[in-house]
Amino acid sequence: MSDQVLLAALLSYVAGAVTIAAVALILLLRRSVRLRHGMDRLTDELREMAHELREEIARRNGPEVQEDRVVLKEMSDHVKALRQTVAFSDQKLQDVRLQLRDLHADLKDRLAQSSYTLRRTLMDHERLIVELLAKAQPDHRPSDSRPSDGRPIAALDRGMTAAPAVSPQDGAEPAAEEPAAIPEPFRRSDPRRAEPT
């Protein structure tokens, strides 16, 4: 049950991190689209102003143009205003380019940080899951090699011998080992003990 809860928490954390990253990316993309639309509007305004300027110049250069200082002054003021507008629009476009560059760098840093944090979190949870699974594994040791109190059996620790060998007394030779008894059906006949015919 604890493993399922931990896995559900891990999945919810990953889903939350992915959702936050997706929302941040969507907001940045929407802002960049808004700035791009602003740039398009400024470009259209500049084109309209240039078209009006060309029409005004063509009209001023027409046959009915009056050589009068007032008209020339108005044209000069209009051209000066157009230059100021163009300079202001160029400054705005430069600011937009800087903002787009900053947004791109910020988005790259945020995505890298989110990816690093997500990898670290996944590694930590994976290690925790491995530790919990290792703790949850049952003990597969033989049941007859250790009594109920947890101490090893002395006979198994000493080996397969039932009892230790008894050392001979001082000055006495060790007793000869008796051969093991062989069952009757497996005994071989001794030719030296064979009866003479």
XYZ file of C-alpha atoms in Angstrom, residues 11-167:
157
model
C 3.254 10.709 -10.563
C 1.330 13.702 -9.203
C 4.592 15.597 -8.654
C 5.779 14.839 -12.187
C 2.408 15.863 -13.626
C 2.503 19.112 -11.642
C 6.024 19.938 -12.813
C 5.114 19.230 -16.444
C 1.932 21.319 -16.101
C 3.848 24.277 -14.633
C 6.439 24.105 -17.410
C 3.691 23.900 -20.064
C 1.816 26.884 -18.576
C 5.015 28.961 -18.459
C 5.787 28.068 -22.071
C 2.243 28.947 -23.177
C 2.410 32.319 -21.400
C 5.752 33.137 -22.977
C 4.495 32.116 -26.409
C 1.376 34.246 -26.003
C 3.491 37.204 -24.981
C 5.804 36.740 -27.959
C 2.772 36.508 -30.282
C 1.393 39.728 -28.763
C 4.706 41.488 -29.315
C 4.845 40.206 -32.873
C 1.371 41.585 -33.530
C 2.533 44.940 -32.171
C 5.498 44.877 -34.528
C 3.169 44.102 -37.436
C 0.923 47.044 -36.512
C 3.915 49.396 -36.324
C 5.120 48.157 -39.706
C 1.679 48.765 -41.235
C 1.557 52.269 -39.766
C 4.988 53.047 -41.186
C 3.908 51.816 -44.598
C 0.759 53.946 -44.488
C 2.750 56.987 -43.421
C 5.283 56.432 -46.200
C 2.432 56.098 -48.711
C 0.849 59.326 -47.446
C 4.218 61.049 -47.651
C 4.673 59.959 -51.243
C 1.167 61.153 -52.095
C 1.783 64.460 -50.348
C 5.085 64.940 -52.144
C 3.428 64.108 -55.461
C 0.624 66.557 -54.707
C 3.045 69.259 -53.628
C 5.042 68.786 -56.779
C 1.919 69.066 -58.938
C 1.280 71.903 -61.357
C -1.017 73.706 -58.911
C 1.585 73.846 -56.158
C 2.004 77.339 -54.859
C 5.524 78.464 -54.189
C 4.811 79.804 -50.816
C 6.785 79.629 -47.614
C 3.848 78.470 -45.551
C 3.375 75.358 -47.680
C 7.100 74.569 -47.598
C 7.156 75.001 -43.828
C 4.205 72.621 -43.428
C 5.926 70.024 -45.575
C 9.135 70.403 -43.572
C 7.226 69.982 -40.315
C 5.438 66.951 -41.698
C 8.722 65.342 -42.781
C 10.252 66.086 -39.388
C 7.285 64.449 -37.662
C 7.647 61.432 -39.923
C 11.334 61.150 -39.045
C 10.542 61.309 -35.353
C 7.881 58.647 -35.800
C 10.289 56.419 -37.694
C 12.954 56.875 -34.990
C 10.403 56.104 -32.267
C 9.209 53.008 -34.143
C 12.792 51.849 -34.617
C 13.421 52.255 -30.881
C 10.269 50.268 -30.152
C 11.374 47.523 -32.505
C 14.782 47.426 -30.814
C 13.095 47.115 -27.412
C 10.897 44.329 -28.750
C 13.937 42.464 -30.066
C 15.665 42.810 -26.691
C 12.550 41.582 -24.893
C 12.293 38.595 -27.207
C 15.946 37.751 -26.601
C 15.490 38.043 -22.825
C 12.344 35.922 -22.991
C 14.161 33.257 -24.989
C 17.073 33.176 -22.519
C 14.711 33.114 -19.518
C 12.638 30.321 -21.047
C 15.789 28.309 -21.766
C 17.043 28.748 -18.183
C 13.654 27.865 -16.694
C 13.324 24.751 -18.821
C 16.872 23.648 -17.930
C 16.232 24.239 -14.215
C 12.882 22.427 -14.353
C 14.469 19.493 -16.185
C 17.310 19.289 -13.642
C 14.919 19.494 -10.689
C 12.675 16.850 -12.243
C 15.600 14.496 -12.872
C 16.875 14.918 -9.302
C 13.402 14.310 -7.893
C 12.904 11.207 -10.027
C 16.297 9.841 -8.956
C 15.502 10.468 -5.274
C 12.093 8.807 -5.540
C 13.552 5.896 -7.493
C 16.189 5.361 -4.813
C 13.515 5.585 -2.115
C 11.335 3.052 -3.941
C 14.297 0.670 -4.277
C 15.039 0.996 -0.559
C 11.399 0.385 0.362
C 11.197 -2.652 -1.920
C 14.438 -4.008 -0.458
C 13.058 -3.585 3.065
C 9.780 -5.216 2.057
C 11.452 -8.378 0.683
C 10.952 -11.423 3.017
C 13.943 -13.235 4.558
C 14.693 -16.413 2.501
C 17.224 -17.991 4.887
C 16.715 -21.691 5.814
C 14.417 -22.111 8.776
C 16.483 -24.954 10.352
C 19.791 -23.035 10.358
C 18.678 -20.534 13.005
C 16.495 -21.081 16.080
C 13.623 -18.870 17.116
C 15.868 -16.545 19.184
C 17.988 -15.693 16.101
C 21.274 -17.415 17.214
C 22.943 -19.873 14.800
C 22.906 -23.549 15.669
C 26.281 -24.655 17.030
C 26.302 -27.971 15.139
C 25.807 -26.190 11.788
C 28.485 -23.623 12.638
C 31.015 -26.378 13.411
C 30.223 -28.233 10.195
C 28.492 -31.499 9.509
C 30.262 -33.409 12.350
C 28.018 -34.452 15.163
C 30.679 -34.116 17.903
C 34.311 -32.925 18.063
C 37.104 -35.516 18.005
C 38.432 -36.553 21.447
C 42.197 -36.050 21.800
